[in-house]
mmCIF file of C-alpha atoms in Angstrom:
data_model
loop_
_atom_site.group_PDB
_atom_site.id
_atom_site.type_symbol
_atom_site.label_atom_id
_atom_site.label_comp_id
_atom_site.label_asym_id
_atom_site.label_seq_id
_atom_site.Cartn_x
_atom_site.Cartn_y
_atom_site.Cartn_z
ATOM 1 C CA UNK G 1 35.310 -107.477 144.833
ATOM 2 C CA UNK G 2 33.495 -106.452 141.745
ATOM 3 C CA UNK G 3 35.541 -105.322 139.625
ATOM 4 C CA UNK G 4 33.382 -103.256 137.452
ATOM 5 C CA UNK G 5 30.485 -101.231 139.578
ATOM 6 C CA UNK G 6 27.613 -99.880 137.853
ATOM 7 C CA UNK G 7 24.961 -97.403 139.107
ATOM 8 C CA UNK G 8 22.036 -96.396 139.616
ATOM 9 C CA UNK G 9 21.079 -100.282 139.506
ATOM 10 C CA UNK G 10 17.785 -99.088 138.342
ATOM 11 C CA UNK G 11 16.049 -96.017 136.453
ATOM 12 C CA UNK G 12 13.023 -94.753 135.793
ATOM 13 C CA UNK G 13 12.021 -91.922 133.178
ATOM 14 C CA UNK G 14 9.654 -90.116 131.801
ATOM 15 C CA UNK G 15 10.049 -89.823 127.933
ATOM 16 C CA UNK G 16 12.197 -87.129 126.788
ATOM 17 C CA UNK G 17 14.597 -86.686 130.193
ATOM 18 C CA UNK G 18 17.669 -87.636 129.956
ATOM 19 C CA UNK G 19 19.732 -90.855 131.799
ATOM 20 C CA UNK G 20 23.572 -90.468 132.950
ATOM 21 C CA UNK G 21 24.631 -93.875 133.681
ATOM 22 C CA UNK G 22 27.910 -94.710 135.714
ATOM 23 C CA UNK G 23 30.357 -97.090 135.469
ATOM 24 C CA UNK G 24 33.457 -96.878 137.869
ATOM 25 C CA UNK G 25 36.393 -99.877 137.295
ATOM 26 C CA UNK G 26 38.747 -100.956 140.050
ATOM 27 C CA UNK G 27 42.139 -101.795 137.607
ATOM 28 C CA UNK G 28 43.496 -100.240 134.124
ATOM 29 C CA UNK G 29 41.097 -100.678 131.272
ATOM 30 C CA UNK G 30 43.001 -100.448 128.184
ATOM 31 C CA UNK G 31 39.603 -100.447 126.636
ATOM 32 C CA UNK G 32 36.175 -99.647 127.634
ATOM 33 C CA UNK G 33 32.435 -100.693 125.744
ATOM 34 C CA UNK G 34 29.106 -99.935 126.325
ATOM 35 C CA UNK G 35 26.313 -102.437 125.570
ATOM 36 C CA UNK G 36 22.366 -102.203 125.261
ATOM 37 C CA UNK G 37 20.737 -105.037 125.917
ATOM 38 C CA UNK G 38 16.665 -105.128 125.040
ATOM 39 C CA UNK G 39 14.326 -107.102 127.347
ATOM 40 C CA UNK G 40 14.267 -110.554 126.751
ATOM 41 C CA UNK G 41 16.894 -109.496 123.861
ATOM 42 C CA UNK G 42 20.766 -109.849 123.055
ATOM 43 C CA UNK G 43 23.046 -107.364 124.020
ATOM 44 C CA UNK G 44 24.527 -104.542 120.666
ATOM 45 C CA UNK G 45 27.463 -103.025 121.096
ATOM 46 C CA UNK G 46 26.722 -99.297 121.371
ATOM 47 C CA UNK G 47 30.357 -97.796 121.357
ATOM 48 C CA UNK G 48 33.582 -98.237 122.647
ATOM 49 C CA UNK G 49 35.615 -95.215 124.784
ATOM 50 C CA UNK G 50 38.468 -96.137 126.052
ATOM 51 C CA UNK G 51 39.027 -92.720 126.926
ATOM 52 C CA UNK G 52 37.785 -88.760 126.219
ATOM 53 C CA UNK G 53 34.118 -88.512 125.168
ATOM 54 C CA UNK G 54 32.714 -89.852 122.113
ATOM 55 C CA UNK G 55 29.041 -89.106 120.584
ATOM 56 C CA UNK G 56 26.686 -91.634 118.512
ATOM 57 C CA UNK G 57 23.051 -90.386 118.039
ATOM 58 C CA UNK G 58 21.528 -89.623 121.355
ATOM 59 C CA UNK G 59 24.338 -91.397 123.357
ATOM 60 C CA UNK G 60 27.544 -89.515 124.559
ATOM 61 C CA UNK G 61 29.773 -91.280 126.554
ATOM 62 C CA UNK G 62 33.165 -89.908 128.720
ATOM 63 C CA UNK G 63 35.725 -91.796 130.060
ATOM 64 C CA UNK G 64 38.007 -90.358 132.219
ATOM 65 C CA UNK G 65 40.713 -93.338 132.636
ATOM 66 C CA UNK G 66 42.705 -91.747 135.463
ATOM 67 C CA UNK G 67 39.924 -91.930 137.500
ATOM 68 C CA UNK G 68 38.555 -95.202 136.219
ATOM 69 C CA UNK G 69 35.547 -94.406 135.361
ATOM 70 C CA UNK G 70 32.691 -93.430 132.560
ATOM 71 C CA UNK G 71 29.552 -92.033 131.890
ATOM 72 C CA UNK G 72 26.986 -92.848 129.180
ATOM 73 C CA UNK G 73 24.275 -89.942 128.860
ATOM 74 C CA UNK G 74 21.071 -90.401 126.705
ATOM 75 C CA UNK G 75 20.085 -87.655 125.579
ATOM 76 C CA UNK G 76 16.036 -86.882 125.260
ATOM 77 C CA UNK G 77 14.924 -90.613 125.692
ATOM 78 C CA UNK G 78 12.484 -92.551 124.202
ATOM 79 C CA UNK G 79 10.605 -95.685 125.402
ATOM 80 C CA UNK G 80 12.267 -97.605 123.296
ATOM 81 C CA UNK G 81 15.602 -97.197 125.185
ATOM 82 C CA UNK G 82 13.868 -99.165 128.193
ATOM 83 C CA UNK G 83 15.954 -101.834 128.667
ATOM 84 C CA UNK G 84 19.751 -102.860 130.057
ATOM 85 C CA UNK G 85 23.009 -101.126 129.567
ATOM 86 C CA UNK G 86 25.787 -102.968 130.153
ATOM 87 C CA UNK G 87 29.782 -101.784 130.859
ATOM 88 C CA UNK G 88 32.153 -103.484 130.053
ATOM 89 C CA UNK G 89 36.128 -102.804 130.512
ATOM 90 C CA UNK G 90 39.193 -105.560 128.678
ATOM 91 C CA UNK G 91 42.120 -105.613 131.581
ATOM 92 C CA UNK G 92 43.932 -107.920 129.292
ATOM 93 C CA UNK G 93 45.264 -105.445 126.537
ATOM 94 C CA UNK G 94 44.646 -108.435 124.173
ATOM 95 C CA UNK G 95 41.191 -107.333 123.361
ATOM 96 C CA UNK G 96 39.417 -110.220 124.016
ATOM 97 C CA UNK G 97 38.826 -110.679 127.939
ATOM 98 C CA UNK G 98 35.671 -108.331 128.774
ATOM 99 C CA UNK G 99 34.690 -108.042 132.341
ATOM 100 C CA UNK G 100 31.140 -107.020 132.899
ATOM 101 C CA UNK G 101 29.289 -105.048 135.441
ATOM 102 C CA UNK G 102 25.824 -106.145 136.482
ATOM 103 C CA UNK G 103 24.621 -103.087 134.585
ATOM 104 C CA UNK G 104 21.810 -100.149 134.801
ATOM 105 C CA UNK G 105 17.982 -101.284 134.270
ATOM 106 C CA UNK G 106 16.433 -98.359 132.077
ATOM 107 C CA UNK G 107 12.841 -97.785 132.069
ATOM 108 C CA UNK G 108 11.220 -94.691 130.012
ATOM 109 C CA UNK G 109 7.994 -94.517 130.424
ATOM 110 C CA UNK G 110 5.682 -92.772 128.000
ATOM 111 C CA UNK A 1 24.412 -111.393 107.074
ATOM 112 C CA UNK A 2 23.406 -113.823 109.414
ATOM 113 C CA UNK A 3 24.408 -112.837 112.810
ATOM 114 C CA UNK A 4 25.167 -115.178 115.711
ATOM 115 C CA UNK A 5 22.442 -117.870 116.052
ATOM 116 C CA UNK A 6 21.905 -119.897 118.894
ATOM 117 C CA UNK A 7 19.595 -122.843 119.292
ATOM 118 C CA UNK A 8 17.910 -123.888 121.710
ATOM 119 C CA UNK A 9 16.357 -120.541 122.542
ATOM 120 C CA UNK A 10 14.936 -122.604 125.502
ATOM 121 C CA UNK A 11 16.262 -125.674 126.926
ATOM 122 C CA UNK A 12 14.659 -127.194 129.747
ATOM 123 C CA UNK A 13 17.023 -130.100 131.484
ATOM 124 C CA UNK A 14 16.405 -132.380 134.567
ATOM 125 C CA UNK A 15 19.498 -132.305 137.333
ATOM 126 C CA UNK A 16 21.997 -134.460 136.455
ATOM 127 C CA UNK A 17 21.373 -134.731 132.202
ATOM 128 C CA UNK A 18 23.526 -133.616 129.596
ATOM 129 C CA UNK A 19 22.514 -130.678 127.651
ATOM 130 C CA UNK A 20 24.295 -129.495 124.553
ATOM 131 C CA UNK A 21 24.305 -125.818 123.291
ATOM 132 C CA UNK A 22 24.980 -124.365 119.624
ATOM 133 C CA UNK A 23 25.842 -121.432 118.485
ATOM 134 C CA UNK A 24 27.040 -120.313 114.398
ATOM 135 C CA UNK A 25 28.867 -117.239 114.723
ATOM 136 C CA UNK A 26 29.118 -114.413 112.248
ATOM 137 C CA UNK A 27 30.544 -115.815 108.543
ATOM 138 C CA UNK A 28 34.426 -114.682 109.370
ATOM 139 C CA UNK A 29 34.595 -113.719 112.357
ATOM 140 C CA UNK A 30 37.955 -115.304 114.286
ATOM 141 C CA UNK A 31 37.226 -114.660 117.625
ATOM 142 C CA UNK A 32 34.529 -117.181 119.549
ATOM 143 C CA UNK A 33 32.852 -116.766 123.281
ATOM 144 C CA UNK A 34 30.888 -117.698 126.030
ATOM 145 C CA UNK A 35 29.148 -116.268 128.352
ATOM 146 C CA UNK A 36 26.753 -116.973 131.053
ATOM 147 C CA UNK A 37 24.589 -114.353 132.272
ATOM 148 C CA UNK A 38 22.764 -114.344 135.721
ATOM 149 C CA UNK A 39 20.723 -111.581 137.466
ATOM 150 C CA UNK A 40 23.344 -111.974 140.384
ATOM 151 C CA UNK A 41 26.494 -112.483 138.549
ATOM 152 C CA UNK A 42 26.087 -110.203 135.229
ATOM 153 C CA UNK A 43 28.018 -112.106 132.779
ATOM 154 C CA UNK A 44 30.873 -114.553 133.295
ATOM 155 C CA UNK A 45 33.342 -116.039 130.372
ATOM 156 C CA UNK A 46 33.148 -119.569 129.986
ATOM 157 C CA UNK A 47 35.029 -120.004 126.691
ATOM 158 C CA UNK A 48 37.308 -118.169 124.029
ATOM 159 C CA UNK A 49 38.461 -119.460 120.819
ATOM 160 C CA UNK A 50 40.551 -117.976 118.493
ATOM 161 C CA UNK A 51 40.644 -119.243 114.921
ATOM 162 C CA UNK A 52 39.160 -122.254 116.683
ATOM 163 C CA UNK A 53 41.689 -122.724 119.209
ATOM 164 C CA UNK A 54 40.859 -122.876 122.853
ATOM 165 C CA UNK A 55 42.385 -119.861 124.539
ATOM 166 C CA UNK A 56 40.260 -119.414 127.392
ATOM 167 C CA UNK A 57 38.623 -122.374 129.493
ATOM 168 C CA UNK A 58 36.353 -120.510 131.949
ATOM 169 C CA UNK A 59 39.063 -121.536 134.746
ATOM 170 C CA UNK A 60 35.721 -122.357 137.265
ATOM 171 C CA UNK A 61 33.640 -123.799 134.981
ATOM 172 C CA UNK A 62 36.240 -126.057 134.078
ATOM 173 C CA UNK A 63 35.199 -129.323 135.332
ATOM 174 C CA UNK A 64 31.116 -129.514 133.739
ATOM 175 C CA UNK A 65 31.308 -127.269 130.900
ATOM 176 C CA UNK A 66 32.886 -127.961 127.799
ATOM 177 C CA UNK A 67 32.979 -125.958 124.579
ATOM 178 C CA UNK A 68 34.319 -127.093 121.327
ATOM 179 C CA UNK A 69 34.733 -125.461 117.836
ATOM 180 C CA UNK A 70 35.118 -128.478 115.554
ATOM 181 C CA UNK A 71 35.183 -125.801 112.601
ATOM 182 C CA UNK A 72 34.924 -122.330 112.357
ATOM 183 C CA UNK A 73 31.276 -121.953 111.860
ATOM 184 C CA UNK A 74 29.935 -123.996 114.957
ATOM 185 C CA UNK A 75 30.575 -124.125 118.241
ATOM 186 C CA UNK A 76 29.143 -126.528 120.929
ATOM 187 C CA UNK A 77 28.690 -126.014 124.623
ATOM 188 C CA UNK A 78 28.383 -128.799 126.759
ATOM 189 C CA UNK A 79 27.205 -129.277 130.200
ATOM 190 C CA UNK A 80 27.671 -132.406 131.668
ATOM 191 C CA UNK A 81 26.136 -133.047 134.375
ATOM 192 C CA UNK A 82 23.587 -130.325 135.028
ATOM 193 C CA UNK A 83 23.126 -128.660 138.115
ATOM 194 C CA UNK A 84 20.080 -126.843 139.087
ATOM 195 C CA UNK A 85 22.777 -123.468 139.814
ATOM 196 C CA UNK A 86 23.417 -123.720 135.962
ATOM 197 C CA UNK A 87 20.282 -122.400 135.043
ATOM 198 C CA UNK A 88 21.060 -119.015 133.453
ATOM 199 C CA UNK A 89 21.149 -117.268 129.972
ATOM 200 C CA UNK A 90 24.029 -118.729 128.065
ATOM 201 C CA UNK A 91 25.456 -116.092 125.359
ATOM 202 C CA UNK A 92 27.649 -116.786 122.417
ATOM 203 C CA UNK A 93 29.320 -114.157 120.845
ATOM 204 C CA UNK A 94 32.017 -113.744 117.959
ATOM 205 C CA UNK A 95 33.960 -110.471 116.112
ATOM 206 C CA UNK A 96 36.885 -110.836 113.946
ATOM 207 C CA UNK A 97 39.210 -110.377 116.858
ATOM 208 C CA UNK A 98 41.197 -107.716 119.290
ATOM 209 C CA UNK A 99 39.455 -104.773 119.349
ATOM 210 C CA UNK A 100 36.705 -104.875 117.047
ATOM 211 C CA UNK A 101 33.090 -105.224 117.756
ATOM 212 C CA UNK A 102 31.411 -108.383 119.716
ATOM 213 C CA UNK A 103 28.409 -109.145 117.972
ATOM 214 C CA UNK A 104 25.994 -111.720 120.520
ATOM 215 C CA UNK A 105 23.667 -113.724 119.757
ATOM 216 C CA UNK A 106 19.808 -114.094 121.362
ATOM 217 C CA UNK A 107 21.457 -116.980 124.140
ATOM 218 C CA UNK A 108 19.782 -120.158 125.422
ATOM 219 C CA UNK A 109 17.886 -120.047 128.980
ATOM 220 C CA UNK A 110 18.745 -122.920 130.507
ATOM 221 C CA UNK A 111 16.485 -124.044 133.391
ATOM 222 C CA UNK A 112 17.722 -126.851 135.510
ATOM 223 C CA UNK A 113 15.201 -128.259 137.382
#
């Protein structure tokens, strides 16, 4: 089965809500990422939580690996956040092997 | 700095051709990928090189796809012979290994027709 699940599959805002964005795994991430991915663009690295919560700009993100999952919540959005956000979790412990889930399509309208 | 760059940004192939995809990671970066990336399947490794040794062949995608890193600033892709199910984004990305940060580049679309 999938092995990282993403939801909602879609989302649509109006500018200045906020998005939570889920990710649940289904085996032991030893480490955790978060991607954006622009339409028709490539994907950025936004920031890696492997675990607690960690806060860049308008993006905090929680990771609560017991449970095996995390949360990425924009905070006030903007249209120009429209696009895809990807999770992504490394099962390897090497660092290398990213698994990725299908990811959350984010549209903020203005 | 350049980041990754990929060429073609299109490539449109006929079933059964051989198609060739480049990509020039990030100047010093050790660590080498690819991905494909479908609407249904997200993204799926095809390739990982480290210092521009294989380490990963895509187990799967074994037996059409080849990648090669003759040095470490290009990397080919090869897809020999093209099946209309290939068609897809293909993504190459690099970082300078473990846990640092995986820089991508724009991809190729590949439509097989």
């Amino acid at each position: 089965g999938q092995q990282v699940q993403q939801s909602p599959a879609s989302l649509v805002l109006q500018e200045g809500e906020n998005a939570e964005l889920q990710c649940n795994f289904s085996s032991t991430a030893t480490q955790l990422q978060w991607f954006y991915q622009s339409p028709g663009g490539s994907l950025v690295s936004l920031l890696s939580n492997p675990s607690g919560t960690k806060h860049t700009g308008r993006l905090t993100s929680t990771t609560v690996t017991k449970e095996r999952r995390s949360s990425l919540h924009i905070s006030s959005s903007q249209t120009t956040d429209s696009g895809t956000y990807l999770c992504a979790i490394d099962r390897s412990n090497m660092g290398y092997k990213l698994t990725f889930g299908t990811g959350t399509s984010l549209l903020v309208d203005p | 700095d350049a980041g990754v760059t990929q060429t073609p940004r299109h490539e449109v192939a006929e079933k059964g051709q051989t198609i060739i995809l480049k990509c020039e990671p990030v100047s010093g970066h050790n660590d080498l990928f690819w991905y494909r990336q479908t609407k249904i399947q997200g993204l799926e490794l095809l390739s990982y090189f480290r210092s521009k040794s294989l380490m990963e062949d895509g187990g799967a995608f074994k037996d059409r796809f080849k990648a090669e890193m003759l040095n470490s600033s290009f990397s080919t892709l090869k897809i020999q012979p093209t099946e209309p199910k290939d068609s897809a984004v293909y993504l190459c990305a690099s970082s300078l290994g473990g846990k640092n940060t995986l820089y991508f580049g724009a991809g190729t679309r590949l439509s097989v027709l």
